[in-house]
Short mmCIF file of C-alpha atoms (C1' of nucleotides) in Angstrom, two decimals:
data_model
loop_
_atom_site.label_atom_id
_atom_site.label_comp_id
_atom_site.label_asym_id
_atom_site.label_seq_id
_atom_site.Cartn_x
_atom_site.Cartn_y
_atom_site.Cartn_z
CA MET T 1 -6.11 17.57 31.58
CA LYS T 2 -8.13 19.54 29.21
CA ILE T 3 -11.14 17.70 27.51
CA ALA T 4 -13.81 19.08 25.05
CA THR T 5 -16.70 18.15 22.81
CA TRP T 6 -17.59 19.89 19.59
CA ASN T 7 -19.97 19.09 16.78
CA ILE T 8 -18.00 20.19 13.74
CA ASN T 9 -20.73 19.62 11.11
CA GLY T 10 -18.71 17.81 8.43
CA VAL T 11 -14.97 17.11 9.02
CA LYS T 12 -13.95 17.74 5.43
CA ALA T 13 -15.51 21.21 5.42
CA ARG T 14 -14.16 21.92 8.84
CA ILE T 15 -10.50 20.60 8.69
CA GLU T 16 -8.93 24.14 8.64
CA ALA T 17 -11.00 25.30 11.47
CA LEU T 18 -10.45 22.07 13.28
CA THR T 19 -6.68 22.25 13.07
CA ALA T 20 -6.50 25.84 13.85
CA TRP T 21 -8.64 25.39 16.91
CA LEU T 22 -6.55 22.33 18.11
CA ARG T 23 -3.48 24.39 17.66
CA GLU T 24 -4.96 27.18 19.57
CA ALA T 25 -6.70 25.37 22.55
CA SER T 26 -4.46 22.18 22.67
CA PRO T 27 -7.06 20.06 24.31
CA ASP T 28 -5.91 16.77 25.69
CA LEU T 29 -9.05 14.91 24.29
CA VAL T 30 -11.69 16.02 21.97
CA CYS T 31 -15.00 14.31 21.24
CA LEU T 32 -16.18 15.31 17.70
CA GLN T 33 -19.79 14.88 16.44
CA GLU T 34 -21.36 14.90 12.88
CA ILE T 35 -18.01 14.05 11.23
CA LYS T 36 -20.13 13.21 8.16
CA SER T 37 -17.63 10.93 6.99
CA VAL T 38 -16.83 7.28 6.54
CA ASP T 39 -13.81 5.87 8.72
CA GLU T 40 -11.60 5.82 5.58
CA GLY T 41 -12.39 9.30 4.50
CA PHE T 42 -11.62 11.05 7.90
CA PRO T 43 -8.63 13.14 7.73
CA ARG T 44 -6.60 11.30 10.16
CA LEU T 45 -2.97 12.27 8.97
CA GLU T 46 -3.45 16.01 9.38
CA ILE T 47 -4.82 15.39 12.98
CA GLU T 48 -2.19 12.69 13.95
CA SER T 49 0.47 15.17 12.81
CA LEU T 50 -0.67 17.54 15.63
CA GLY T 51 -0.19 14.71 18.10
CA TYR T 52 -3.42 13.06 18.45
CA ASN T 53 -4.48 9.41 18.53
CA VAL T 54 -7.67 9.08 16.32
CA ALA T 55 -10.76 6.79 16.86
CA THR T 56 -13.61 7.09 14.47
CA HIS T 57 -17.17 5.73 14.23
CA GLY T 58 -18.33 7.03 10.94
CA GLN T 59 -21.04 6.36 8.16
CA LYS T 60 -21.64 7.71 4.73
CA GLY T 61 -23.14 11.46 4.40
CA PHE T 62 -24.51 11.93 7.83
CA ASN T 63 -23.83 11.56 11.63
CA GLY T 64 -20.60 10.19 12.76
CA VAL T 65 -18.45 10.81 15.75
CA ALA T 66 -14.77 10.45 16.71
CA ILE T 67 -12.39 10.86 19.60
CA LEU T 68 -8.99 12.57 19.36
CA SER T 69 -6.78 12.05 22.25
CA LYS T 70 -2.95 12.97 23.03
CA LEU T 71 -3.07 9.90 25.26
CA PRO T 72 -3.49 6.37 23.75
CA LEU T 73 -7.05 5.30 23.30
CA GLU T 74 -7.69 1.92 25.04
CA ASP T 75 -10.95 -0.08 24.72
CA VAL T 76 -12.67 1.72 21.91
CA THR T 77 -16.15 0.75 21.50
CA ARG T 78 -18.38 1.92 18.87
CA GLY T 79 -22.15 2.15 18.67
CA LEU T 80 -24.70 2.56 21.57
CA PRO T 81 -25.73 -0.78 23.12
CA GLY T 82 -29.43 -1.64 23.23
CA ASP T 83 -30.60 -2.01 19.64
CA PRO T 84 -28.52 -4.11 17.24
CA THR T 85 -30.96 -2.71 14.29
CA ASP T 86 -29.72 0.91 14.77
CA GLU T 87 -27.34 1.70 12.04
CA GLN T 88 -26.68 5.28 12.93
CA ALA T 89 -23.19 6.17 13.99
CA ARG T 90 -23.74 8.20 17.04
CA TYR T 91 -21.74 6.92 20.03
CA ILE T 92 -18.11 6.23 20.66
CA GLU T 93 -16.26 5.37 23.87
CA ALA T 94 -12.84 4.84 24.98
CA VAL T 95 -10.60 4.83 28.09
CA VAL T 96 -7.42 6.95 28.58
CA SER T 97 -4.83 6.25 31.30
CA VAL T 98 -3.82 9.25 33.08
CA GLY T 99 -0.82 8.28 35.28
CA PRO T 100 -2.19 5.74 37.76
CA ARG T 101 -5.66 6.53 37.05
CA VAL T 102 -8.24 5.90 34.10
CA LEU T 103 -10.65 8.45 32.49
CA ARG T 104 -13.42 6.68 30.43
CA VAL T 105 -14.87 9.03 27.80
CA GLY T 106 -18.27 8.59 26.00
CA GLY T 107 -18.84 10.98 23.04
CA LEU T 108 -22.33 11.18 21.84
CA TYR T 109 -24.64 12.59 18.90
CA LEU T 110 -27.97 12.33 20.16
CA PRO T 111 -30.58 12.35 17.50
CA ASN T 112 -32.36 15.62 16.71
CA GLY T 113 -35.97 14.20 16.70
CA ASN T 114 -37.66 16.74 14.18
CA PRO T 115 -40.04 16.99 13.06
CA LEU T 116 -42.40 16.04 15.76
CA GLY T 117 -45.16 13.60 14.60
CA THR T 118 -42.70 11.36 12.61
CA GLU T 119 -40.86 8.46 13.72
CA LYS T 120 -37.99 10.57 14.24
CA PHE T 121 -39.15 11.94 17.70
CA PRO T 122 -39.75 8.35 19.39
CA TYR T 123 -36.35 7.24 17.83
CA LYS T 124 -34.71 9.99 19.79
CA LEU T 125 -36.73 9.15 23.12
CA ALA T 126 -35.73 5.55 22.70
CA TRP T 127 -32.11 6.44 22.07
CA MET T 128 -32.10 8.21 25.25
CA ARG T 129 -33.52 5.42 27.05
CA ARG T 130 -30.66 3.43 25.93
CA LEU T 131 -28.13 6.02 26.76
CA GLU T 132 -29.70 6.17 30.17
CA GLN T 133 -29.43 2.28 30.44
CA HIS T 134 -25.72 2.23 29.30
CA ALA T 135 -24.79 5.42 31.50
CA ALA T 136 -26.23 3.41 34.57
CA GLU T 137 -24.03 0.58 33.91
CA ARG T 138 -20.89 2.74 33.37
CA LEU T 139 -21.68 4.72 36.44
CA ALA T 140 -21.58 1.49 38.43
CA TYR T 141 -17.81 1.44 37.66
CA GLU T 142 -17.36 4.19 40.04
CA GLU T 143 -14.57 5.70 37.91
CA PRO T 144 -13.93 9.07 36.32
CA PHE T 145 -16.38 8.94 33.53
CA VAL T 146 -17.32 11.83 31.26
CA LEU T 147 -20.40 11.80 28.98
CA MET T 148 -20.14 14.45 26.42
CA GLY T 149 -21.40 15.63 23.21
CA ASP T 150 -24.33 17.18 21.01
CA TYR T 151 -27.32 16.04 23.38
CA ASN T 152 -29.83 18.04 21.05
CA VAL T 153 -31.79 18.92 24.26
CA ILE T 154 -32.23 22.49 25.55
CA PRO T 155 -32.58 21.71 29.28
CA ASP T 156 -34.24 24.74 30.72
CA PRO T 157 -35.70 27.95 29.41
CA ILE T 158 -32.46 29.79 30.42
CA ASP T 159 -30.75 27.69 27.79
CA ALA T 160 -32.30 29.41 24.76
CA ARG T 161 -32.36 33.25 24.12
CA ARG T 162 -35.92 32.79 22.72
CA PRO T 163 -37.46 29.91 24.50
CA ASP T 164 -40.96 30.59 22.99
CA ALA T 165 -39.41 29.87 19.55
CA TRP T 166 -38.51 26.27 20.51
CA LEU T 167 -41.71 25.12 22.12
CA GLY T 168 -42.61 23.10 19.09
CA ASP T 169 -39.16 21.69 18.39
CA ALA T 170 -37.99 18.18 19.64
CA LEU T 171 -35.10 19.82 21.23
CA PHE T 172 -37.25 21.49 23.88
CA GLN T 173 -40.18 19.11 24.41
CA PRO T 174 -41.12 18.12 27.95
CA GLU T 175 -39.99 14.37 27.08
CA SER T 176 -36.78 15.45 25.87
CA ARG T 177 -36.06 17.58 28.83
CA GLN T 178 -37.55 14.85 31.21
CA ALA T 179 -35.13 12.31 29.70
CA TYR T 180 -32.11 14.73 30.18
CA ARG T 181 -33.01 15.21 33.77
CA ARG T 182 -33.42 11.44 34.23
CA LEU T 183 -29.79 11.16 33.16
CA LEU T 184 -28.58 13.72 35.40
CA ALA T 185 -30.66 12.13 38.21
CA LEU T 186 -28.36 8.94 37.81
CA GLY T 187 -25.68 11.06 39.39
CA PHE T 188 -24.07 13.22 36.74
CA THR T 189 -22.96 16.75 37.12
CA ASP T 190 -23.58 19.22 34.19
CA ALA T 191 -20.58 20.73 34.13
CA VAL T 192 -21.58 24.10 32.66
CA ARG T 193 -24.34 24.48 35.07
CA ALA T 194 -22.19 23.50 38.08
CA THR T 195 -19.94 26.52 37.23
CA THR T 196 -22.24 29.17 35.95
CA GLU T 197 -25.78 30.34 36.32
CA ALA T 198 -25.41 32.65 33.26
CA GLN T 199 -27.22 32.02 30.13
CA VAL T 200 -24.45 30.69 27.84
CA PHE T 201 -24.96 28.98 24.38
CA THR T 202 -23.15 26.22 22.28
CA PHE T 203 -25.11 26.59 19.05
CA TRP T 204 -26.30 29.50 16.65
CA ASP T 205 -28.19 28.73 13.71
CA TYR T 206 -26.66 29.65 10.30
CA GLN T 207 -29.88 31.34 9.43
CA ALA T 208 -31.17 35.02 10.13
CA GLY T 209 -27.74 36.17 11.52
CA ALA T 210 -28.42 34.19 14.72
CA TYR T 211 -24.91 34.32 16.06
CA GLN T 212 -24.66 38.26 15.39
CA LYS T 213 -27.90 38.76 17.36
CA ASN T 214 -26.89 36.10 20.03
CA ASP T 215 -30.04 34.02 19.18
CA GLY T 216 -28.49 30.91 20.49
CA ILE T 217 -29.11 27.57 22.59
CA ARG T 218 -27.19 25.38 24.93
CA ILE T 219 -27.49 21.93 23.77
CA ASP T 220 -23.95 20.63 23.92
CA HIS T 221 -23.31 19.33 27.29
CA VAL T 222 -20.50 17.83 29.47
CA LEU T 223 -21.73 15.16 32.18
CA LEU T 224 -19.49 14.07 34.72
CA SER T 225 -19.74 11.11 37.17
CA PRO T 226 -19.14 11.85 40.63
CA GLN T 227 -15.54 10.81 40.38
CA ALA T 228 -14.92 13.20 37.43
CA ALA T 229 -16.84 15.88 38.91
CA ASP T 230 -14.50 15.70 42.27
CA ALA T 231 -11.77 16.70 39.66
CA LEU T 232 -13.74 19.64 37.87
CA VAL T 233 -11.43 22.66 37.94
CA GLY T 234 -13.37 24.72 35.16
CA VAL T 235 -15.24 25.02 31.98
CA HIS T 236 -15.03 27.38 29.17
CA ILE T 237 -17.14 27.69 25.97
CA ASP T 238 -15.04 28.72 22.94
CA SER T 239 -17.72 30.92 21.42
CA HIS T 240 -15.53 33.02 19.51
CA VAL T 241 -14.88 29.95 17.09
CA ARG T 242 -18.35 30.69 15.89
CA GLY T 243 -17.08 33.88 14.35
CA TRP T 244 -14.44 32.33 12.22
CA ASP T 245 -14.50 31.82 8.35
CA LYS T 246 -16.60 28.88 7.52
CA PRO T 247 -17.62 27.95 10.95
CA SER T 248 -19.49 24.85 12.39
CA ASP T 249 -22.93 26.15 13.95
CA HIS T 250 -21.68 24.68 17.07
CA VAL T 251 -18.63 25.62 19.10
CA PRO T 252 -16.41 23.63 21.49
CA VAL T 253 -17.17 23.31 25.15
CA VAL T 254 -14.06 22.71 27.22
CA VAL T 255 -13.72 21.30 30.62
CA GLU T 256 -10.43 21.19 32.75
CA LEU T 257 -10.23 18.24 35.16
CA ALA T 258 -7.48 17.80 37.73
CA LEU T 259 -6.47 14.45 36.52
"C1'" DA V 1 -40.70 44.49 9.54
"C1'" DT V 2 -39.32 40.48 7.37
"C1'" DG V 3 -36.33 37.13 5.76
"C1'" DG V 4 -32.12 35.56 5.76
"C1'" DC V 5 -28.10 28.58 5.84
"C1'" DC V 6 -25.15 24.96 5.17
"C1'" DG V 7 -22.92 20.16 4.05
"C1'" DG V 8 -23.07 15.90 1.54
"C1'" DC V 9 -23.82 13.86 -2.49
"C1'" DG V 10 -22.81 14.28 -6.97
"C1'" DC V 11 -23.10 17.42 -10.60
"C1'" DA V 12 -29.32 19.07 -9.84
"C1'" DG V 13 -31.62 19.74 -6.57
"C1'" DC V 14 -32.84 17.20 -2.49
"C1'" DC V 15 -32.26 15.51 2.21
"C1'" DG V 16 -30.95 16.43 6.89
"C1'" DG V 17 -29.87 19.47 10.30
"C1'" DA V 18 -31.57 22.54 14.63
#
DNA sequence: ATGGCCGGCGCAGCCGGA
């Protein structure tokens, strides 16, 4: 099956691109980030008409995540455990049955953390601690589990065209990168890095002709549990979508699993 | 060489993003 993650930067502004890409790529399951919509405002019918089940976890104006799936979504949970006072809609999880097996999927929109020196950066790091705790609990199930989304972390210098330009940025701080490595050390496989050593990007800023200059970063990641990694067939970044009219600044990352 | 954007909200710019 074909699963994907895509930060669409506003589902209302992106509905044409989203439906065009769903028709073109025909993924079985997609995690969306930054829907920037309340649940009632999500264009559910247009997406259901393409054969998808829809689960959303939205909020007004900012953030918001969703899962689209051709297979029925079971056991949908919303919000990342560990802080009942956190009101930002950044995590959704569900299970799909693939024949006799199950696939568990967590879709996340990790806090940006900028600017440094404000409360936003500690919030990011605390969120990553909570994610680590939750991921460890899920890995203990020893089932195919995919944790994917916009991590807002540039893991290594090769993951930026101009790493020097990101030195003062929350996405490339040592603490952010270390927290990402701690997550991997739990036993996850970074699907992109498992299949290529090449420099590849998932985000290009709207400013300064970044896409035309290929001045990008890799911050959208697909992490596979050992059981999911065993089923890994291939990975594809749909970079061409960044060149469409009214694009998101992120592009879809697609993973094929033999499930 | 430098600077360059976009979406939501809501109807003017500001906030947030990366």
